[in-house]
């Protein structure tokens, strides 16, 4: 069996994780699993999970580990992850990272690499202020840095572009604080396991993409030696 490519994207909100994951999923034909997208779908559909998650999301806090871990575990057990996966926004706490590690270990799988997309807080605020997402599938745009061909219309599926509720400036500050407090410790967690790879996320989306592809090519080469 060819080895799996199990990638995790880490970075502050607005670092470009979704933007890169969309590109990588096309490059490698792997499922793109965004816990943020899954939660937003649950909120939209009014499921029990959605009801429990909504308040946390609106305030910029994290959804409790026990809810998220169960949701992610179920998704990772679907058969389309057989050759690998691209995880965006999970894990986000050390507890989630440990749960993921245990699940993969039980199943004879492991994380190939955790890619840290590094962007300073000052750049994040600009990125999030201009972020627009499509109502249908959450495809990402930026009014200045990555505009759609036609204003407010998704290039990929023609649906309407909107600003996310939690992208309002006051919520963004809270999300950044939560990132530094609860998610940043994952950098050390994956560093300790030799899995961390850093990417300068301040470059253009195409440059960041090329850097990640080069990193993955190196990982594959190391794996085949
Ligand atoms: P961004 O990448 O802009 O930070 P996401 O779309 O990944 O945003 O997440 C949106 C919100 O969904 C988060 O602010 C949080 O409330 C919730 N969320 C997503 N993933 C997780 C997770 N792994 N653990 C806890 N909460 C999460
Ligand atoms: P995340 O998933 O990490 O929250 P996104 O991929 O949604 O981040 O990107 C946040 C915003 O910044 C989006 O509007 C996106 O179009 C824009 N963006 C993404 N990558 C870059 C980049 N390298 N340079 C400038 N803007 C970017």
GROMACS .gro file of N, CA, C and O in nm, residues 12 16 22 54-55 67 70 72 87 97 108 111 119 154 192-193 197 200 207:
model
   76
   12UNK      N    1  -0.278   3.086   1.298
   12UNK     CA    2  -0.383   3.172   1.353
   12UNK      C    3  -0.501   3.184   1.256
   12UNK      O    4  -0.485   3.153   1.137
   16UNK      N    5  -0.439   3.162   0.627
   16UNK     CA    6  -0.440   3.108   0.491
   16UNK      C    7  -0.451   2.955   0.489
   16UNK      O    8  -0.423   2.893   0.387
   22UNK      N    9  -0.742   2.417   0.014
   22UNK     CA   10  -0.819   2.403  -0.111
   22UNK      C   11  -0.725   2.365  -0.226
   22UNK      O   12  -0.758   2.282  -0.309
   54UNK      N   13  -2.284   2.684   1.853
   54UNK     CA   14  -2.311   2.820   1.802
   54UNK      C   15  -2.256   2.933   1.889
   54UNK      O   16  -2.183   3.019   1.842
   55UNK      N   17  -2.291   2.928   2.018
   55UNK     CA   18  -2.250   3.037   2.108
   55UNK      C   19  -2.099   3.050   2.116
   55UNK      O   20  -2.045   3.160   2.115
   67UNK      N   21  -1.688   1.763   2.217
   67UNK     CA   22  -1.777   1.771   2.100
   67UNK      C   23  -1.695   1.758   1.971
   67UNK      O   24  -1.730   1.685   1.880
   70UNK      N   25  -1.514   1.404   1.897
   70UNK     CA   26  -1.606   1.301   1.845
   70UNK      C   27  -1.639   1.328   1.699
   70UNK      O   28  -1.639   1.237   1.616
   72UNK      N   29  -1.461   1.498   1.473
   72UNK     CA   30  -1.344   1.476   1.387
   72UNK      C   31  -1.313   1.327   1.374
   72UNK      O   32  -1.281   1.278   1.265
   87UNK      N   33  -0.611   1.820   0.721
   87UNK     CA   34  -0.692   1.870   0.833
   87UNK      C   35  -0.667   2.019   0.853
   87UNK      O   36  -0.553   2.061   0.872
   97UNK      N   37  -0.503   1.725   2.013
   97UNK     CA   38  -0.387   1.664   1.946
   97UNK      C   39  -0.359   1.525   2.005
   97UNK      O   40  -0.327   1.431   1.931
  108UNK      N   41  -0.334   0.229   1.323
  108UNK     CA   42  -0.212   0.205   1.248
  108UNK      C   43  -0.175   0.317   1.153
  108UNK      O   44  -0.109   0.295   1.051
  111UNK      N   45   0.036   1.099   1.184
  111UNK     CA   46   0.045   1.229   1.117
  111UNK      C   47   0.175   1.233   1.038
  111UNK      O   48   0.280   1.195   1.090
  119UNK      N   49   0.192   3.381   1.044
  119UNK     CA   50   0.156   3.518   1.003
  119UNK      C   51   0.140   3.602   1.129
  119UNK      O   52   0.071   3.560   1.222
  154UNK      N   53  -1.900   3.366  -0.615
  154UNK     CA   54  -1.796   3.264  -0.608
  154UNK      C   55  -1.755   3.216  -0.747
  154UNK      O   56  -1.841   3.178  -0.826
  192UNK      N   57   0.825   1.855   1.918
  192UNK     CA   58   0.879   1.746   2.001
  192UNK      C   59   0.875   1.612   1.928
  192UNK      O   60   0.954   1.522   1.955
  193UNK      N   61   0.778   1.595   1.839
  193UNK     CA   62   0.764   1.469   1.765
  193UNK      C   63   0.835   1.472   1.631
  193UNK      O   64   0.822   1.378   1.551
  197UNK      N   65   0.665   2.158   1.047
  197UNK     CA   66   0.729   2.225   0.934
  197UNK      C   67   0.673   2.366   0.929
  197UNK      O   68   0.552   2.384   0.929
  200UNK      N   69   0.637   3.044   0.582
  200UNK     CA   70   0.615   3.187   0.597
  200UNK      C   71   0.484   3.223   0.526
  200UNK      O   72   0.478   3.227   0.403
  207UNK      N   73   0.305   3.166  -0.360
  207UNK     CA   74   0.437   3.137  -0.302
  207UNK      C   75   0.426   3.040  -0.184
  207UNK      O   76   0.507   2.949  -0.168
   0.00000   0.00000   0.00000
